[in-house]
Amino acid sequence: MGKWEVNTDTLTMEHSEQNRTSDSKGMNKTDILRDFQVSFFAMSRLVSFPWTFLEKDLESNKSSDLISDILKHTCLHSLSRTFPPSFRYRKLFLSELIRRQEAAGCDPLDELYDALAGVVGAEDTTECYKSYLLPSGDAVSLLENVALISEGTTGLVTWEAALYLAEWALDHRHTFAGRTVLELGSGVGLTGITICRSCSPNRYVFSDCHPGVLQKLRDNVRLNGLMSPTVVVEEMDWTKATEEQIRQIGADAVIAADVVYDPDVVESLVKLLSKILRCSSPEVFICSTIRNQETYSGFKQQLEKAGICHHVITGAVSHVFPYNRVSAIEIIQLSQL
C-alpha cells in the first residue's frame, strides 16, 4: 500500500502542480513557507504543496536556502517535536524535498538527510498527530487514527465538513461568543476546539456516543488545554437523550458536522433535533458534505415532516485549513415551523 501511494503521488504530481501554478503567482516567500507549514502539519497530500514555487527558486538560485527554511517551518519546527505527523508521512515529505534538490543540482543539505535518517525504518502506529493552524498563530493539535474507518466508526478522523464549519465559525464568532454551545457528533474535536480557542463561548459541550470516539475526544480536549467546567465532554446517544438532559445543558447554539451520512441514523437525528428545538429554542446549524444526494434530500424531507424548517446559509468562508474544496458542503440553519 505504501509503495502504491508513493507512485500515485509521483504520477499525479506534475498535473497537480500545473493546477497550482496560478495559485503561486504573486505569493512571496513568507506566503510559501506558511503554505508548506499549514499543509505539512495537517498531513495534506503531497500533491497539494506549492512545489512549482520551490522548483523555480532552486533553478534560479542554485541554493538550498529555501529548502532549509522549509525544514525549519516543518520537520524541525517545535510543533513537530511535540505533535509530530506520522513517520511515514515525514519520510515521504523529506524524500520529495531531496528529490527536488537533487534534480536542481544543488549542493546537498546535511540537515535534510539527517532529518530523513531520523524517520527511515521507523514503524508507524495506528494513530498520528495532525495540527491545524489558526489565524491567531495557535494550533489545534489532534490525535487521530490513520485509517478512515477503525473500531467500527468513522469518528476517529477529521472530515471536511468539520473543517468547513470551523472556518464558518471563525467568520461568525458572534454566534458563539458568551453562549452555551452543544455540539452533536463531535468526533475528534476539531470544530469545537477551534470555537473554544477562537470564539469565546461561555460553555462548550462536546458530545458523541461511541466509546472509542469519546476517549479520543477527551484526550484531544486535554491535549489542547481546555478545562472543565467551561468545557465538558458528554456521552449522548441520540436514541436515548432525554428532554431533561437537553434542558440541563441549556444550549444557546447547537452545531453538528458530517452527521447526515447514513440513512439509518437520520431518523434518530431528526427526533433529537425536534426535542432540542422544543426544549430550549437554540440556534441550530448542521454542516454536511453532500456525498449522496438521496440521503441528504431524505434528511431535509424528514425535517419538514417533523415541523422543522431550514434555510441554506450562503456566502463564502475564509480559507483557513487545507482540505479538498471540490466536495459539495452545505450549512443549514434550523428552526421550528
Short mmCIF file of C-alpha atoms in Angstrom, two decimals:
data_model
loop_
_atom_site.label_atom_id
_atom_site.label_comp_id
_atom_site.label_asym_id
_atom_site.label_seq_id
_atom_site.Cartn_x
_atom_site.Cartn_y
_atom_site.Cartn_z
CA MET A 1 0.00 0.00 0.00
CA GLY A 2 2.84 2.42 0.87
CA LYS A 3 4.55 1.90 -2.49
CA TRP A 4 1.27 2.33 -4.34
CA GLU A 5 0.63 5.68 -2.65
CA VAL A 6 4.16 6.94 -3.34
CA ASN A 7 3.80 6.05 -7.01
CA THR A 8 0.38 7.67 -7.19
CA ASP A 9 1.69 10.93 -5.73
CA THR A 10 4.61 10.90 -8.15
CA LEU A 11 2.45 10.16 -11.19
CA THR A 12 -0.07 12.90 -10.36
CA MET A 13 2.43 15.47 -9.08
CA GLU A 14 3.02 17.15 -12.43
CA HIS A 15 -0.69 17.54 -13.19
CA SER A 16 -1.44 18.91 -9.71
CA GLU A 17 1.42 21.40 -9.91
CA GLN A 18 0.04 22.76 -13.16
CA ASN A 19 -3.24 23.42 -11.36
CA ARG A 20 -1.41 25.24 -8.55
CA THR A 21 0.90 27.38 -10.69
CA SER A 22 -1.60 30.22 -10.91
CA ASP A 23 -2.18 30.00 -7.14
CA SER A 24 1.53 30.57 -6.51
CA LYS A 25 1.77 33.66 -8.69
CA GLY A 26 2.06 36.79 -6.65
CA MET A 27 2.94 34.86 -3.49
CA ASN A 28 6.10 35.81 -1.67
CA LYS A 29 8.48 33.61 0.29
CA THR A 30 6.60 34.17 3.55
CA ASP A 31 3.35 33.01 1.92
CA ILE A 32 5.03 29.91 0.51
CA LEU A 33 6.60 28.96 3.84
CA ARG A 34 3.21 29.36 5.52
CA ASP A 35 1.63 27.21 2.81
CA PHE A 36 4.18 24.45 3.34
CA GLN A 37 3.77 24.63 7.10
CA VAL A 38 -0.02 24.56 7.12
CA SER A 39 -0.13 21.65 4.66
CA PHE A 40 2.60 19.68 6.44
CA PHE A 41 1.07 19.77 9.90
CA ALA A 42 -2.39 18.88 8.56
CA MET A 43 -0.77 15.97 6.69
CA SER A 44 -2.19 17.14 3.37
CA ARG A 45 -1.49 15.10 0.25
CA LEU A 46 1.94 15.88 -1.16
CA VAL A 47 0.44 16.93 -4.48
CA SER A 48 -1.19 19.92 -2.74
CA PHE A 49 2.10 21.61 -1.79
CA PRO A 50 3.45 24.60 -3.78
CA TRP A 51 6.27 22.62 -5.38
CA THR A 52 6.35 24.81 -8.50
CA PHE A 53 7.49 27.83 -6.50
CA LEU A 54 10.24 25.76 -4.84
CA GLU A 55 11.35 24.30 -8.16
CA LYS A 56 11.67 27.74 -9.76
CA ASP A 57 13.60 29.05 -6.75
CA LEU A 58 16.04 26.13 -6.90
CA GLU A 59 16.57 26.57 -10.63
CA SER A 60 17.18 30.31 -10.44
CA ASN A 61 19.32 30.45 -7.28
CA LYS A 62 21.01 27.03 -7.27
CA SER A 63 20.79 27.31 -3.49
CA SER A 64 19.18 25.15 -0.83
CA ASP A 65 18.30 28.15 1.35
CA LEU A 66 14.56 27.85 0.72
CA ILE A 67 14.61 24.13 1.50
CA SER A 68 16.44 24.91 4.73
CA ASP A 69 13.73 27.41 5.63
CA ILE A 70 11.00 24.90 4.74
CA LEU A 71 12.62 22.38 7.06
CA LYS A 72 12.62 24.90 9.91
CA HIS A 73 8.90 25.51 9.37
CA THR A 74 8.02 21.80 9.15
CA CYS A 75 10.08 18.83 10.34
CA LEU A 76 12.42 20.90 12.51
CA HIS A 77 9.71 23.13 13.95
CA SER A 78 8.96 22.83 17.68
CA LEU A 79 5.38 21.75 16.89
CA SER A 80 6.76 18.74 15.01
CA ARG A 81 8.73 17.69 18.07
CA THR A 82 5.66 17.90 20.32
CA PHE A 83 2.93 16.72 17.93
CA PRO A 84 4.73 15.02 15.01
CA PRO A 85 2.93 13.86 11.87
CA SER A 86 3.33 10.15 11.17
CA PHE A 87 6.75 8.68 10.44
CA ARG A 88 5.61 7.57 7.01
CA TYR A 89 4.31 11.00 6.12
CA ARG A 90 7.51 12.74 7.20
CA LYS A 91 9.55 10.22 5.21
CA LEU A 92 7.53 10.89 2.06
CA PHE A 93 7.78 14.64 2.54
CA LEU A 94 11.54 14.65 3.14
CA SER A 95 12.12 12.28 0.22
CA GLU A 96 10.27 14.68 -2.06
CA LEU A 97 12.37 17.63 -0.85
CA ILE A 98 15.54 15.64 -1.54
CA ARG A 99 14.30 14.66 -4.99
CA ARG A 100 13.64 18.30 -5.87
CA GLN A 101 17.00 19.42 -4.53
CA GLU A 102 18.96 16.76 -6.39
CA ALA A 103 17.07 17.40 -9.64
CA ALA A 104 18.07 21.07 -9.44
CA GLY A 105 21.74 20.15 -8.94
CA CYS A 106 22.05 21.99 -5.62
CA ASP A 107 24.66 21.12 -3.03
CA PRO A 108 23.48 18.50 -0.51
CA LEU A 109 21.92 19.85 2.66
CA ASP A 110 23.11 17.84 5.67
CA GLU A 111 20.16 18.73 7.88
CA LEU A 112 17.78 17.41 5.23
CA TYR A 113 19.47 13.99 5.12
CA ASP A 114 19.78 13.93 8.91
CA ALA A 115 16.03 14.53 9.20
CA LEU A 116 15.33 11.70 6.77
CA ALA A 117 17.66 9.36 8.68
CA GLY A 118 15.58 10.03 11.78
CA VAL A 119 12.42 8.58 10.24
CA VAL A 120 13.69 5.88 7.88
CA GLY A 121 12.95 2.43 9.21
CA ALA A 122 10.61 3.64 11.94
CA GLU A 123 7.31 1.82 12.14
CA ASP A 124 4.10 3.80 12.08
CA THR A 125 1.43 3.33 14.70
CA THR A 126 -2.32 3.32 14.10
CA GLU A 127 -2.51 6.91 15.39
CA CYS A 128 -0.84 10.16 14.40
CA TYR A 129 -0.98 13.84 15.23
CA LYS A 130 -2.48 16.40 12.90
CA SER A 131 -2.22 20.09 13.67
CA TYR A 132 -4.45 22.76 12.17
CA LEU A 133 -3.03 26.28 12.33
CA LEU A 134 -5.39 29.07 13.35
CA PRO A 135 -5.25 32.68 12.08
CA SER A 136 -4.02 33.70 15.54
CA GLY A 137 -0.91 31.58 15.07
CA ASP A 138 -2.06 28.97 17.59
CA ALA A 139 -2.53 25.36 16.56
CA VAL A 140 -5.29 22.85 17.21
CA SER A 141 -3.40 19.57 17.58
CA LEU A 142 -5.37 16.34 17.43
CA LEU A 143 -4.55 12.69 17.90
CA GLU A 144 -6.34 10.95 15.05
CA ASN A 145 -6.45 7.44 13.65
CA VAL A 146 -4.56 6.79 10.44
CA ALA A 147 -7.36 4.65 8.97
CA LEU A 148 -10.54 6.45 7.89
CA ILE A 149 -12.64 3.68 9.41
CA SER A 150 -11.50 1.96 12.60
CA GLU A 151 -13.12 0.44 15.67
CA GLY A 152 -16.33 0.29 13.64
CA THR A 153 -16.65 4.07 13.35
CA THR A 154 -15.65 6.98 11.10
CA GLY A 155 -15.46 9.32 14.10
CA LEU A 156 -11.73 8.96 14.80
CA VAL A 157 -10.58 11.26 11.99
CA THR A 158 -11.36 14.84 10.96
CA TRP A 159 -13.70 15.19 7.97
CA GLU A 160 -14.10 18.09 5.54
CA ALA A 161 -17.43 19.33 6.92
CA ALA A 162 -15.85 19.77 10.36
CA LEU A 163 -13.11 21.92 8.82
CA TYR A 164 -15.64 23.95 6.83
CA LEU A 165 -17.84 24.51 9.88
CA ALA A 166 -14.80 25.60 11.89
CA GLU A 167 -13.94 28.13 9.18
CA TRP A 168 -17.53 29.39 9.18
CA ALA A 169 -17.38 29.74 12.97
CA LEU A 170 -14.20 31.82 12.70
CA ASP A 171 -16.07 34.14 10.32
CA HIS A 172 -19.11 34.29 12.67
CA ARG A 173 -17.61 34.42 16.14
CA HIS A 174 -20.54 36.44 17.48
CA THR A 175 -22.74 33.35 17.05
CA PHE A 176 -20.79 31.62 19.83
CA ALA A 177 -19.32 34.41 21.98
CA GLY A 178 -20.64 34.33 25.56
CA ARG A 179 -23.04 31.48 24.80
CA THR A 180 -23.50 27.83 25.74
CA VAL A 181 -22.79 25.64 22.73
CA LEU A 182 -23.74 21.99 22.26
CA GLU A 183 -22.03 20.02 19.51
CA LEU A 184 -23.58 16.77 18.29
CA GLY A 185 -21.28 14.06 16.98
CA SER A 186 -18.10 15.90 17.92
CA GLY A 187 -15.71 13.23 16.60
CA VAL A 188 -12.08 14.01 17.42
CA GLY A 189 -12.96 17.63 18.26
CA LEU A 190 -11.61 19.93 15.53
CA THR A 191 -14.65 22.22 15.21
CA GLY A 192 -15.30 22.52 18.92
CA ILE A 193 -11.71 23.11 19.93
CA THR A 194 -11.41 25.80 17.26
CA ILE A 195 -14.53 27.52 18.62
CA CYS A 196 -13.31 27.25 22.21
CA ARG A 197 -9.93 28.69 21.24
CA SER A 198 -11.18 31.50 19.00
CA CYS A 199 -14.85 32.35 19.60
CA SER A 200 -15.06 32.83 23.40
CA PRO A 201 -18.10 30.66 24.25
CA ASN A 202 -19.26 30.80 27.86
CA ARG A 203 -19.59 27.00 27.96
CA TYR A 204 -19.00 24.28 25.37
CA VAL A 205 -20.44 20.77 25.47
CA PHE A 206 -18.86 18.18 23.18
CA SER A 207 -20.92 15.03 22.68
CA ASP A 208 -20.71 11.65 20.99
CA CYS A 209 -21.80 8.11 21.74
CA HIS A 210 -19.04 5.75 20.56
CA PRO A 211 -16.74 4.78 23.50
CA GLY A 212 -13.57 4.96 21.40
CA VAL A 213 -14.53 8.36 19.98
CA LEU A 214 -15.37 9.73 23.44
CA GLN A 215 -12.00 8.66 24.80
CA LYS A 216 -10.12 10.19 21.86
CA LEU A 217 -12.24 13.33 22.20
CA ARG A 218 -11.43 13.68 25.92
CA ASP A 219 -7.73 13.17 25.16
CA ASN A 220 -7.78 15.89 22.48
CA VAL A 221 -9.67 18.34 24.68
CA ARG A 222 -6.99 17.90 27.37
CA LEU A 223 -4.24 17.99 24.75
CA ASN A 224 -5.36 21.48 23.75
CA GLY A 225 -5.50 22.79 27.31
CA LEU A 226 -9.28 23.13 27.58
CA MET A 227 -10.56 22.78 31.12
CA SER A 228 -13.84 21.94 32.84
CA PRO A 229 -16.34 23.19 33.95
CA THR A 230 -16.47 25.57 30.96
CA VAL A 231 -15.67 22.72 28.56
CA VAL A 232 -17.18 19.27 29.04
CA VAL A 233 -17.45 16.03 27.08
CA GLU A 234 -20.75 14.17 27.41
CA GLU A 235 -21.98 10.83 26.15
CA MET A 236 -25.13 11.41 24.10
CA ASP A 237 -26.96 8.58 22.40
CA TRP A 238 -29.40 10.23 20.00
CA THR A 239 -31.98 7.50 20.58
CA LYS A 240 -31.84 7.86 24.38
CA ALA A 241 -31.24 11.56 25.03
CA THR A 242 -33.93 12.92 27.33
CA GLU A 243 -35.53 16.35 27.48
CA GLU A 244 -34.12 16.66 31.00
CA GLN A 245 -30.56 16.11 29.70
CA ILE A 246 -31.13 18.72 26.99
CA ARG A 247 -32.58 21.26 29.44
CA GLN A 248 -29.66 20.80 31.82
CA ILE A 249 -27.24 21.64 29.01
CA GLY A 250 -29.25 24.77 28.21
CA ALA A 251 -27.65 25.36 24.82
CA ASP A 252 -28.00 28.72 23.08
CA ALA A 253 -26.42 27.28 19.93
CA VAL A 254 -26.28 23.71 18.63
CA ILE A 255 -23.94 22.60 15.86
CA ALA A 256 -23.08 19.38 14.08
CA ALA A 257 -20.75 18.47 11.22
CA ASP A 258 -20.95 15.47 8.91
CA VAL A 259 -23.75 13.71 10.79
CA VAL A 260 -26.00 13.17 7.74
CA TYR A 261 -24.10 10.36 6.05
CA ASP A 262 -26.19 7.29 6.84
CA PRO A 263 -29.96 6.94 6.19
CA ASP A 264 -30.18 4.62 9.20
CA VAL A 265 -29.25 7.41 11.67
CA VAL A 266 -31.21 10.25 10.05
CA GLU A 267 -34.47 9.36 11.80
CA SER A 268 -32.92 9.39 15.28
CA LEU A 269 -31.09 12.63 14.47
CA VAL A 270 -34.28 14.39 13.39
CA LYS A 271 -36.10 13.21 16.53
CA LEU A 272 -33.27 14.57 18.67
CA LEU A 273 -33.28 17.90 16.83
CA SER A 274 -37.05 18.17 17.38
CA LYS A 275 -36.53 17.55 21.08
CA ILE A 276 -33.77 20.17 21.25
CA LEU A 277 -35.83 22.82 19.48
CA ARG A 278 -38.81 22.16 21.80
CA CYS A 279 -36.74 22.31 24.96
CA SER A 280 -34.58 25.40 24.57
CA SER A 281 -35.13 27.05 21.14
CA PRO A 282 -31.43 27.47 20.33
CA GLU A 283 -29.90 28.44 17.02
CA VAL A 284 -29.12 25.16 15.24
CA PHE A 285 -26.56 24.76 12.44
CA ILE A 286 -25.93 21.50 10.57
CA CYS A 287 -22.96 21.26 8.19
CA SER A 288 -22.88 18.40 5.70
CA THR A 289 -20.67 17.11 2.95
CA ILE A 290 -23.22 16.01 0.34
CA ARG A 291 -21.89 12.63 -0.74
CA ASN A 292 -25.25 11.07 -1.54
CA GLN A 293 -27.95 13.46 -2.71
CA GLU A 294 -30.72 10.94 -1.95
CA THR A 295 -29.62 10.61 1.67
CA TYR A 296 -29.29 14.37 2.10
CA SER A 297 -32.66 15.09 0.48
CA GLY A 298 -34.22 12.43 2.69
CA PHE A 299 -32.86 14.23 5.74
CA LYS A 300 -34.46 17.50 4.67
CA GLN A 301 -37.76 15.77 3.97
CA GLN A 302 -37.78 14.25 7.44
CA LEU A 303 -37.07 17.68 8.92
CA GLU A 304 -40.15 19.06 7.17
CA LYS A 305 -42.31 16.16 8.36
CA ALA A 306 -41.15 16.88 11.92
CA GLY A 307 -42.19 20.51 11.61
CA ILE A 308 -38.64 21.82 11.31
CA CYS A 309 -37.85 24.34 8.60
CA HIS A 310 -34.39 25.04 7.29
CA HIS A 311 -32.62 27.61 5.20
CA VAL A 312 -29.26 27.29 3.50
CA ILE A 313 -26.55 29.65 4.70
CA THR A 314 -24.86 31.15 1.68
CA GLY A 315 -21.63 33.06 1.23
CA ALA A 316 -18.00 32.03 1.05
CA VAL A 317 -15.92 31.18 4.10
CA SER A 318 -12.35 32.25 4.74
CA HIS A 319 -9.84 29.60 3.69
CA VAL A 320 -8.03 28.73 6.90
CA PHE A 321 -7.43 24.98 6.77
CA PRO A 322 -6.13 22.82 3.91
CA TYR A 323 -8.63 20.29 2.56
CA ASN A 324 -10.34 19.27 -0.66
CA ARG A 325 -12.73 22.08 -1.57
CA VAL A 326 -14.18 20.30 -4.58
CA SER A 327 -16.72 18.48 -2.40
CA ALA A 328 -20.19 19.99 -2.04
CA ILE A 329 -20.55 21.22 1.55
CA GLU A 330 -23.63 22.98 2.89
CA ILE A 331 -24.63 24.59 6.18
CA ILE A 332 -28.32 24.85 7.05
CA GLN A 333 -29.90 26.64 9.96
CA LEU A 334 -32.93 25.00 11.55
CA SER A 335 -35.99 26.41 13.30
CA GLN A 336 -39.46 25.19 14.22
CA LEU A 337 -42.32 25.96 11.89
#
